[in-house]
XYZ file of C-alpha atoms in Angstrom:
714
model
C 30.246 147.805 171.952
C 32.286 144.782 170.892
C 31.904 143.354 174.534
C 28.203 143.726 174.457
C 28.021 141.925 170.963
C 30.104 139.190 172.187
C 27.838 138.738 175.273
C 24.841 138.614 173.056
C 26.216 136.308 170.517
C 28.146 133.773 172.741
C 25.311 131.935 174.464
C 23.154 131.592 171.454
C 25.337 130.932 168.588
C 28.730 129.457 169.803
C 27.559 125.886 170.323
C 26.351 125.614 166.524
C 30.027 126.621 165.317
C 33.211 125.090 165.462
C 36.136 127.059 166.930
C 37.300 128.351 163.919
C 33.986 129.558 162.756
C 33.448 131.228 166.175
C 36.725 133.009 165.554
C 35.646 134.235 162.205
C 32.532 135.522 163.648
C 34.356 137.208 166.418
C 36.590 138.857 164.004
C 33.835 140.178 162.076
C 32.277 141.723 165.205
C 35.828 143.310 166.216
C 36.176 144.795 162.837
C 32.538 146.302 162.457
C 32.427 149.872 161.005
C 30.592 152.457 162.391
C 27.757 152.155 160.269
C 27.267 148.617 161.086
C 27.726 145.735 158.744
C 26.736 142.151 157.315
C 28.321 138.805 157.472
C 27.121 135.566 155.477
C 28.650 132.591 157.349
C 28.759 129.091 155.897
C 29.758 126.462 158.432
C 32.098 123.947 157.571
C 30.188 121.186 159.089
C 27.447 121.735 156.716
C 24.954 122.004 159.399
C 24.261 125.839 159.625
C 23.762 128.595 157.251
C 23.200 132.182 158.504
C 23.464 135.877 157.683
C 24.444 138.365 160.458
C 23.570 142.105 160.552
C 24.754 144.786 162.855
C 23.341 148.347 162.947
C 23.660 151.127 165.447
C 20.312 153.157 165.722
C 20.633 156.870 166.828
C 20.281 157.312 170.520
C 21.867 154.063 171.350
C 25.337 154.847 171.584
C 27.644 151.993 173.006
C 25.055 149.048 172.069
C 25.190 146.884 168.971
C 21.832 145.524 167.838
C 22.720 142.133 166.325
C 20.202 140.128 164.387
C 20.433 136.741 162.697
C 18.744 135.766 159.499
C 18.470 131.861 158.726
C 18.379 131.236 155.355
C 15.618 129.085 153.621
C 17.882 126.111 153.701
C 18.152 126.434 157.521
C 19.967 123.433 159.097
C 18.685 120.728 161.177
C 20.509 122.027 164.133
C 18.363 125.082 164.081
C 15.395 122.776 164.073
C 16.834 120.682 166.548
C 17.106 123.626 168.917
C 13.310 124.565 168.192
C 12.386 121.061 168.995
C 14.498 121.049 172.109
C 12.788 124.199 173.393
C 9.322 122.680 172.337
C 9.690 119.349 174.283
C 11.711 120.798 177.280
C 8.268 121.329 179.114
C 7.446 117.609 178.625
C 10.712 116.470 180.159
C 11.905 114.947 176.920
C 15.680 115.393 176.245
C 17.489 116.313 172.983
C 20.757 114.997 171.969
C 22.983 115.353 168.805
C 26.147 113.483 167.736
C 28.390 115.159 165.424
C 30.649 112.271 163.978
C 32.976 114.506 162.181
C 34.061 116.095 165.446
C 32.935 113.225 167.604
C 31.136 115.722 169.933
C 27.871 115.043 171.502
C 25.354 117.776 172.540
C 22.917 116.874 175.061
C 20.200 119.211 176.424
C 19.755 119.570 180.081
C 17.068 116.871 180.229
C 19.201 114.414 178.638
C 22.012 115.172 180.843
C 19.649 114.797 183.872
C 18.163 111.370 182.323
C 21.899 109.798 182.220
C 23.196 111.539 185.272
C 26.031 113.408 183.227
C 26.013 116.608 185.319
C 27.856 119.709 183.820
C 30.336 117.681 181.969
C 31.632 119.411 178.653
C 32.913 118.137 175.497
C 30.556 114.879 175.737
C 31.295 111.720 173.625
C 29.459 108.353 173.440
C 31.501 106.674 176.027
C 30.520 109.267 178.737
C 26.831 108.015 178.120
C 28.028 104.310 178.224
C 29.665 104.984 181.499
C 26.366 106.009 183.036
C 24.462 103.144 181.910
C 23.805 100.296 184.809
C 26.411 97.557 183.958
C 23.527 94.946 183.404
C 22.275 97.077 180.478
C 25.667 98.365 179.181
C 26.178 95.490 176.639
C 23.072 95.963 174.996
C 23.413 99.722 175.020
C 26.648 99.496 173.357
C 25.389 97.006 170.683
C 22.364 99.192 170.024
C 24.622 102.209 169.443
C 26.900 100.362 167.316
C 23.967 99.176 165.165
C 22.651 102.621 164.662
C 26.123 103.997 163.462
C 26.627 101.142 161.174
C 26.690 102.029 157.603
C 24.976 98.862 156.524
C 22.153 99.387 159.081
C 19.018 101.713 158.843
C 20.259 104.207 161.281
C 17.644 103.449 163.799
C 18.457 103.568 167.538
C 15.747 102.473 169.998
C 16.858 101.281 173.582
C 15.581 101.368 176.992
C 18.365 101.206 179.924
C 18.694 101.919 183.430
C 20.907 104.685 184.572
C 22.212 106.241 187.837
C 20.813 109.796 188.337
C 22.507 112.592 190.094
C 20.467 112.059 193.250
C 21.636 108.326 193.432
C 18.352 106.801 192.139
C 18.202 104.437 189.464
C 15.905 105.489 186.552
C 14.634 103.882 183.203
C 15.712 105.900 180.225
C 14.121 105.405 176.769
C 16.239 106.735 173.961
C 15.474 107.024 170.173
C 17.592 108.407 167.560
C 18.346 108.424 163.748
C 21.519 108.548 162.020
C 22.265 110.342 158.972
C 24.684 109.154 156.346
C 26.852 110.750 153.693
C 29.851 109.818 151.460
C 33.239 110.005 152.792
C 36.548 111.031 151.229
C 37.092 107.446 150.379
C 33.753 107.324 148.612
C 32.174 104.749 151.254
C 29.141 105.482 153.066
C 29.647 106.651 156.497
C 27.674 108.162 159.281
C 27.808 111.958 159.630
C 25.240 112.898 162.343
C 22.911 111.269 164.914
C 20.025 113.311 166.495
C 17.502 111.953 168.880
C 15.608 112.209 172.125
C 15.390 110.651 175.595
C 12.691 110.445 178.187
C 12.484 109.155 181.868
C 10.279 106.231 181.631
C 10.566 104.890 185.218
C 6.915 105.543 186.021
C 5.694 103.778 182.942
C 8.183 100.875 183.429
C 6.920 100.580 187.054
C 3.276 100.595 185.886
C 4.156 98.356 183.197
C 5.623 95.938 185.795
C 2.883 96.365 188.091
C 0.455 95.421 185.296
C 2.550 92.303 184.412
C 2.445 91.239 187.955
C -1.144 91.783 188.255
C -1.725 90.162 184.896
C 0.274 87.118 186.076
C -1.815 86.959 189.264
C -4.964 87.084 187.337
C -3.901 84.413 184.903
C -2.636 82.021 187.652
C -5.668 82.670 189.849
C -8.008 79.610 190.262
C -10.986 82.151 190.382
C -12.745 83.204 187.335
C -12.056 86.895 186.659
C -13.732 88.513 183.559
C -14.516 92.019 182.292
C -17.455 92.914 180.185
C -19.274 95.743 178.627
C -22.503 97.072 179.971
C -24.422 94.841 177.479
C -22.640 91.854 179.015
C -20.135 91.364 176.001
C -16.739 90.107 177.204
C -13.756 92.189 176.980
C -11.267 89.882 178.863
C -11.259 86.493 180.834
C -8.481 85.220 182.686
C -7.140 81.538 182.254
C -9.697 80.121 184.460
C -12.468 82.034 182.706
C -11.259 80.977 179.252
C -11.101 77.300 180.653
C -14.624 77.734 181.854
C -15.594 79.030 178.473
C -14.059 75.933 176.870
C -11.602 78.343 174.886
C -8.249 77.072 173.697
C -5.177 79.112 174.938
C -4.817 82.518 173.121
C -8.222 82.279 171.800
C -10.295 85.522 171.933
C -13.324 86.204 173.941
C -14.774 88.498 171.301
C -18.435 87.854 170.663
C -18.955 86.008 174.006
C -21.111 87.343 176.952
C -21.229 86.810 180.646
C -24.056 84.528 180.354
C -21.809 82.127 178.468
C -20.362 81.409 181.669
C -23.250 80.089 182.881
C -24.865 76.578 182.185
C -28.382 77.034 181.364
C -30.845 79.665 179.776
C -32.723 80.025 183.163
C -29.480 81.359 184.607
C -28.885 83.540 181.508
C -32.167 85.226 182.077
C -31.334 85.691 185.519
C -28.031 87.257 184.661
C -29.962 89.520 182.240
C -32.052 90.689 184.883
C -28.948 91.409 187.310
C -27.313 93.309 184.749
C -29.904 96.272 184.665
C -30.008 96.197 188.438
C -26.275 97.099 188.583
C -27.093 100.541 187.273
C -28.744 101.337 190.520
C -26.746 99.249 193.061
C -23.618 99.149 191.366
C -22.657 95.638 192.753
C -24.455 92.175 193.129
C -23.105 89.473 195.133
C -24.611 85.733 195.408
C -24.196 82.197 194.553
C -24.570 81.092 190.978
C -23.635 77.643 188.956
C -20.879 78.222 186.391
C -19.808 76.151 183.592
C -16.726 73.997 184.107
C -14.669 71.965 182.259
C -16.160 68.728 183.778
C -19.684 70.082 184.476
C -21.455 72.739 186.525
C -19.478 74.411 189.436
C -21.046 76.192 192.368
C -19.560 79.599 192.683
C -19.560 82.591 194.866
C -20.088 85.438 192.346
C -19.505 89.262 192.516
C -20.628 91.498 189.810
C -19.501 95.132 189.946
C -20.113 98.011 187.752
C -17.283 100.475 187.083
C -18.380 103.812 185.852
C -16.184 105.569 183.185
C -13.888 108.263 184.755
C -14.079 110.417 181.500
C -17.135 110.887 179.087
C -15.231 109.303 176.225
C -14.220 106.251 178.292
C -16.343 103.126 178.288
C -17.732 101.810 181.598
C -17.430 98.198 182.270
C -18.475 95.313 184.535
C -16.219 93.042 186.459
C -16.814 89.473 187.217
C -15.156 87.510 189.968
C -16.364 83.963 190.614
C -14.767 81.627 193.090
C -15.330 77.946 193.120
C -17.196 76.665 196.204
C -16.874 72.832 195.419
C -14.245 72.334 197.831
C -15.660 74.499 200.525
C -18.890 72.897 200.130
C -17.235 69.514 200.162
C -15.409 70.444 203.438
C -18.562 71.804 205.035
C -20.388 68.509 204.087
C -17.495 66.522 205.553
C -17.780 68.736 208.884
C -21.347 68.416 209.122
C -21.179 64.634 208.479
C -18.609 64.518 211.253
C -20.731 66.611 213.617
C -23.760 64.395 212.748
C -21.691 61.336 213.691
C -20.538 62.846 216.749
C -24.039 63.859 217.914
C -25.264 60.297 216.810
C -22.543 58.996 219.152
C -23.415 61.177 221.928
C -27.275 60.351 221.441
C -26.515 56.506 221.145
C -24.524 56.838 224.429
C -27.339 58.848 226.202
C -30.093 56.605 224.950
C -28.042 53.308 225.978
C -27.255 54.877 229.411
C -31.025 55.721 230.265
C -32.312 52.544 228.796
C -29.911 50.497 230.711
C -30.886 52.197 233.915
C -34.714 51.399 232.846
C -33.930 47.865 232.013
C -32.019 47.252 235.076
C -34.957 48.456 237.228
C -37.342 46.259 235.003
C -35.138 43.128 235.294
C -34.301 43.497 238.810
C -37.995 43.963 239.758
C -39.007 40.862 237.842
C -36.372 39.054 239.433
C -37.341 39.914 242.941
C -41.099 39.262 241.993
C -40.275 35.680 240.763
C -38.148 35.182 243.948
C -40.804 36.552 246.451
C -43.682 35.253 244.471
C -46.977 37.063 243.384
C -48.381 36.920 246.879
C -45.558 38.476 248.604
C -46.383 41.804 250.439
C -43.700 43.724 248.102
C -45.176 42.316 244.818
C -47.040 45.660 244.335
C -43.972 47.666 244.838
C -42.069 45.591 242.192
C -44.864 45.959 239.745
C -45.187 49.759 240.351
C -41.267 50.099 239.794
C -41.694 48.212 236.377
C -44.734 50.384 235.492
C -42.758 53.692 236.334
C -39.710 52.239 234.308
C -41.839 51.703 231.360
C -43.516 55.212 231.378
C -40.059 56.679 231.746
C -38.984 54.557 228.488
C -41.975 55.942 226.753
C -41.237 59.517 227.532
C -37.580 58.939 226.428
C -38.625 57.527 223.184
C -41.266 60.401 222.660
C -38.211 62.957 223.308
C -36.160 61.352 220.929
C -38.802 61.484 218.162
C -39.377 65.054 219.031
C -35.528 65.914 218.540
C -35.601 63.955 215.359
C -38.701 65.585 214.299
C -40.524 62.519 213.563
C -43.234 62.658 216.164
C -46.831 63.030 215.263
C -48.261 66.445 215.209
C -51.726 67.584 215.201
C -51.451 71.085 214.227
C -54.327 73.626 214.135
C -54.808 77.468 213.791
C -53.888 78.934 217.363
C -54.224 82.106 219.048
C -50.622 82.424 220.646
C -51.716 84.931 223.220
C -54.514 82.804 224.308
C -52.368 79.648 224.469
C -49.716 81.748 226.471
C -52.385 83.109 228.776
C -53.685 79.669 229.532
C -50.115 78.567 230.625
C -49.624 81.297 232.931
C -51.164 79.795 236.071
C -49.236 76.395 235.523
C -45.991 78.370 234.817
C -46.214 80.186 237.977
C -46.499 77.020 240.107
C -43.612 75.370 238.049
C -41.241 78.358 238.708
C -41.767 78.546 242.305
C -42.389 81.660 244.668
C -38.661 83.010 244.393
C -39.204 83.571 240.650
C -41.248 86.544 239.187
C -43.093 85.684 236.159
C -44.068 88.414 233.700
C -46.233 88.027 230.809
C -46.404 90.653 228.160
C -48.657 89.898 225.230
C -48.466 92.067 222.080
C -50.925 92.827 219.441
C -50.632 89.934 217.078
C -53.543 90.163 214.708
C -53.122 86.907 213.326
C -52.920 83.064 214.123
C -50.225 80.423 214.023
C -50.679 76.823 213.149
C -48.827 74.661 215.731
C -49.966 71.374 217.885
C -51.366 73.167 221.091
C -49.784 70.340 223.198
C -46.417 70.470 221.631
C -46.481 74.215 222.072
C -47.109 73.804 225.854
C -44.315 71.377 225.918
C -41.986 73.885 224.355
C -42.909 76.522 226.722
C -42.700 74.442 229.997
C -39.341 73.042 228.960
C -37.776 76.428 228.507
C -39.353 77.689 231.756
C -37.662 74.627 233.513
C -34.494 75.704 231.656
C -34.955 79.210 233.159
C -35.555 78.174 236.535
C -32.582 76.075 236.695
C -30.435 78.900 235.423
C -31.589 81.055 238.498
C -31.062 79.070 241.556
C -31.374 81.961 243.874
C -34.547 83.294 242.051
C -34.968 85.919 239.436
C -37.235 87.177 236.777
C -38.852 85.419 233.870
C -40.447 87.181 231.002
C -42.913 85.592 228.650
C -43.319 87.838 225.616
C -45.344 87.768 222.206
C -45.090 90.216 219.282
C -45.639 90.053 215.606
C -42.460 90.646 213.447
C -41.227 90.401 209.902
C -38.138 88.560 209.005
C -36.551 90.205 205.888
C -34.255 89.001 203.201
C -31.269 90.570 205.231
C -31.928 88.533 208.335
C -32.531 85.386 206.037
C -29.122 85.852 204.574
C -27.385 85.384 208.044
C -29.946 82.600 209.143
C -29.916 80.045 206.258
C -32.893 78.318 207.422
C -35.349 81.367 207.477
C -37.743 81.999 204.751
C -38.430 85.933 204.700
C -42.007 86.827 205.882
C -44.393 87.541 208.699
C -43.825 85.483 211.945
C -45.231 85.434 215.523
C -42.552 85.777 218.041
C -42.642 84.061 221.477
C -39.695 85.053 223.737
C -38.781 83.359 227.235
C -36.109 85.324 228.863
C -34.467 85.115 232.227
C -31.752 86.962 234.183
C -29.845 83.827 235.246
C -26.235 82.675 235.087
C -26.361 82.830 231.143
C -24.194 80.802 228.728
C -20.748 81.341 226.838
C -20.310 81.135 223.171
C -19.231 77.540 223.250
C -22.270 76.399 225.506
C -24.588 78.186 223.032
C -23.192 76.169 220.011
C -24.067 72.724 221.603
C -27.213 73.984 223.528
C -29.737 72.255 221.127
C -27.796 69.058 220.823
C -29.110 65.571 222.528
C -27.625 64.701 225.974
C -25.732 67.959 226.034
C -26.304 69.536 229.482
C -24.462 71.783 231.903
C -26.700 70.611 234.861
C -25.328 68.366 237.663
C -25.645 64.667 237.259
C -29.253 63.355 237.865
C -30.968 66.744 236.896
C -32.300 66.316 233.673
C -31.887 64.030 230.794
C -30.206 66.445 228.385
C -33.056 66.127 225.912
C -35.051 69.034 226.989
C -33.926 71.793 224.677
C -33.134 69.242 221.990
C -36.902 68.199 222.225
C -37.699 72.098 221.985
C -35.717 72.541 218.946
C -37.310 69.590 217.038
C -40.689 70.667 217.945
C -40.251 74.118 216.694
C -38.405 73.084 213.539
C -41.121 70.392 212.650
C -43.632 73.081 213.116
C -42.048 75.189 210.423
C -40.574 77.718 212.934
C -37.196 78.829 214.069
C -35.443 79.130 217.420
C -32.551 81.080 218.324
C -30.622 81.824 221.783
C -29.108 84.931 222.865
C -27.019 84.912 226.017
C -24.016 86.116 227.774
C -22.311 84.885 231.010
C -23.865 86.660 233.984
C -26.447 88.344 231.860
C -29.180 85.735 231.351
C -30.596 83.927 228.343
C -33.325 84.723 225.939
C -34.795 81.965 223.738
C -36.706 83.690 220.712
C -39.183 81.141 218.853
C -40.448 82.416 215.572
C -43.651 80.777 214.253
C -45.004 81.307 210.763
C -48.238 83.209 210.452
C -51.206 81.334 209.490
C -52.200 82.445 206.222
C -55.530 80.459 205.792
C -58.949 82.083 206.802
C -59.585 82.043 210.521
C -62.761 79.720 209.927
C -60.628 76.645 210.460
C -59.387 78.151 213.748
C -62.647 76.553 215.253
C -61.815 73.300 216.890
C -64.195 70.515 216.346
C -65.730 68.856 219.318
C -63.617 65.779 220.367
C -64.992 62.499 219.406
C -65.934 60.435 222.535
C -64.863 56.755 222.421
C -67.667 54.511 222.074
C -68.129 51.584 224.676
C -67.240 48.154 223.288
C -69.957 46.048 221.839
C -68.343 43.017 220.737
C -66.868 44.780 217.353
C -64.563 42.647 215.328
C -61.124 44.463 215.177
C -58.514 43.039 212.764
C -55.032 43.324 214.242
C -52.507 43.554 211.573
C -48.818 43.444 213.382
C -45.944 41.870 212.220
C -44.296 41.574 215.642
C -45.601 38.313 217.182
C -45.132 39.412 220.833
C -46.940 42.858 220.396
C -49.795 41.317 218.353
C -50.420 38.656 221.045
C -50.565 41.390 223.722
C -53.016 43.775 221.606
C -55.192 40.894 220.937
C -55.354 40.066 224.603
C -56.053 43.677 225.708
C -58.891 43.961 223.016
C -60.315 40.662 224.137
C -60.504 41.696 227.804
C -61.952 45.135 226.577
C -64.971 43.234 225.121
C -63.824 43.294 221.528
C -63.537 40.377 219.298
C -59.912 40.639 217.862
C -58.783 38.886 214.664
C -54.935 38.399 214.250
C -53.241 38.722 211.065
C -49.438 38.340 211.008
C -49.068 40.871 208.028
C -50.940 42.660 205.227
C -51.215 39.720 203.035
C -53.060 37.631 205.519
C -55.140 40.551 206.553
C -56.068 40.975 202.721
C -57.027 37.347 202.629
C -59.024 37.492 205.652
C -61.103 40.390 204.401
C -61.641 38.943 200.891
C -62.689 35.713 202.374
C -65.889 37.564 203.754
C -65.092 37.607 207.545
C -66.834 40.654 208.738
C -64.621 43.574 210.254
C -65.613 46.816 212.013
C -62.061 48.369 212.493
C -58.607 47.628 211.056
C -55.859 48.166 213.717
C -52.520 48.060 211.579
C -49.049 48.813 212.020
C -47.695 51.465 209.573
C -44.430 50.048 208.278
C -44.424 46.292 207.449
C -42.118 44.213 205.245
C -44.773 43.302 202.700
C -46.697 46.542 202.248
C -47.376 49.593 204.427
C -50.543 49.714 206.407
C -51.785 52.628 204.194
C -51.342 50.730 201.092
C -53.303 47.810 202.653
C -56.209 50.128 203.671
C -56.143 51.905 200.112
C -55.964 48.189 198.509
C -59.211 47.015 200.501
C -61.109 50.310 199.711
C -60.165 49.983 195.943
C -61.676 46.444 196.142
C -64.898 47.596 197.703
C -64.093 47.188 201.261
C -63.769 50.622 202.798
C -62.944 50.011 206.428
C -62.259 52.154 209.439
C -58.670 52.258 210.314
C -56.446 52.962 213.391
C -52.817 53.302 212.547
C -50.051 52.505 215.061
C -46.349 53.012 214.852
C -43.499 54.315 216.522
C -41.864 55.718 213.557
C -43.900 58.196 211.586
C -41.875 59.289 208.740
C -44.161 57.028 206.153
C -46.871 57.399 203.868
C -49.630 57.823 206.563
C -47.854 60.651 208.101
C -46.511 63.501 205.677
C -43.436 65.145 207.307
C -44.734 64.276 210.650
C -48.172 65.760 210.156
C -51.396 63.703 210.029
C -54.045 64.261 207.547
C -57.386 65.255 208.557
C -59.457 62.304 209.648
C -56.694 59.866 210.174
C -56.747 58.087 213.464
C -53.260 57.490 214.944
C -51.806 55.862 218.094
C -48.215 56.192 218.811
C -46.108 53.526 220.284
C -45.376 52.848 223.192
C -49.048 52.881 224.390
C -50.709 51.709 227.492
C -53.777 49.218 227.480
C -56.075 51.992 228.565
C -54.756 54.107 225.751
C -55.269 51.428 223.196
C -58.930 50.864 224.237
C -59.649 54.609 224.087
C -58.011 55.046 220.800
C -60.240 51.986 219.316
C -63.246 53.453 220.753
C -62.727 56.834 219.233
C -61.964 55.223 215.868
C -65.155 53.135 215.863
C -67.235 56.213 216.953
C -66.081 58.214 213.991
C -68.365 58.481 211.069
C -67.291 56.717 207.908
C -64.007 55.241 206.909
C -60.873 56.708 208.162
C -59.162 59.218 205.557
C -56.472 57.426 203.590
């Protein structure tokens, strides 16, 4: 019976009693009478009061039922045990330091936190020894402060310690010291109780958060968080700087739109925020406010839904300054332009030097042999061919630079391709199989028919040269729609309907590096003497000047495919009917006022017109021409250069019309980016002759301009 009682009492009560108190309780158990008994024990350490009862119910011989009754003034030690049991499941440890006996009780969790193991009779130095050396000094100081009679008894410290598994952990300890009066009447600490917790995970999270915060704060990108309504919750240093806030100033009451420079953009953002509800993310370029003005930025807005019903969802904003990137791109583009200009200048100089050499050599030989020599006609023919080649070269240069004169009209693409089929077959030769596949277009495009023919023929020549042993060329048309997704990856494309003309071959193909340069002037992969290097550059210029786009798809050994996208003509089909061409009128001695600031060209034009039966009147510029007309000299047609030092030919014609002299006009120029030609497209009714021109072309253009009804359109 006594052994059973000891077994029951030992593990539950012995730790609360001093050795003497345990002996007193044990003696009581030893001397229990047969009918049981009662013991009221008051512990000398003033921490525990309890009553013990022992009884022996019938039928339970050999067993003692011991119960403990705690008095209403139960000690803090019992409460500590209850707290210990309550928090054990939450991995919180409990400790108690009895300063009278200088013994420390530590729960299993606290022992684990400090790596104490099964050590008994714990004292404060045992805990200190488990603390990492770097934290030991601050730990000892915190303990001393908590035990100091002059302090408030508060202990709150976080330290690192080594666990039994050899892993370092962070332990957060809190405690309260209770003081009483000692025998000498002075205030002294009697007892300290507290708790410990392993906060390693929390510390690691805090460290990660600090690192993340440091990264966000040091980032040159603007990073902000906002509520769904756009009000800001957070902005990093770059964001606060963009908002014009002082360091430490709150972002409360500010909104996402305050990052932006104008109310127009604000409305855009207000429209974007509701859209985030569906897509969850928006990416694009926006202008943001900056300390020194507007900054172009790449912006990402993302909606982050709440993980739990009571949490608030939020919007993250990330904006990257594109100024440096755009500046570098501009520098790269400028350098590429300079490289292209250098290649262009070198190619032009090379070709023109060849042509000038032919002309100069032929003239020299013509003078040496005399005009009556048998070879005179050959020399003149060589000069004529060289001049024609020079004219073609300048025409190709204008096409590449998109400054040639276009005469666009609504056009049936299928009909135009069908007309070219016979010419294309002869051009490609017998060893090339030409296949034409026309789709259902149901729409017209608006292009210059002659320039479209030039584009197709140039591409066919390119395909033929890519198939030295013959092959297949496919001409294909279809109607397509280029959507916004396509436009995002092709910056010059405007989304909408297009007519697609594809020229494909199964020739040698091109690698990626060749494709990057294929439309540059004088870039060619052909052998020396085969082509000028302007064919595809001309194609590119014509297509782009016509409002279209051209892309090449090719792989070495797998052929090439050139895709030309021409915009659908949106006006009615009525203007698709081409007017009957005006026939030139035979000369009848009409007076033609020739306005040209270049004396050599003016003299030649006057000579050609005189030989053609006209009566030319020469003027060295617009001011002299105005004076001639104002003086009353009758004029039937004004043949004028477009760009001249004093005023443009267009302004001169307009001035004469305003003064009551509406005259027919024929404009002549080698450069067409001016007031007469808007973006390279002639206004309806305008008569234009492109330089260089042959005498027969000049006479034909004058005859057509004179045959037209009324004055030329300004």
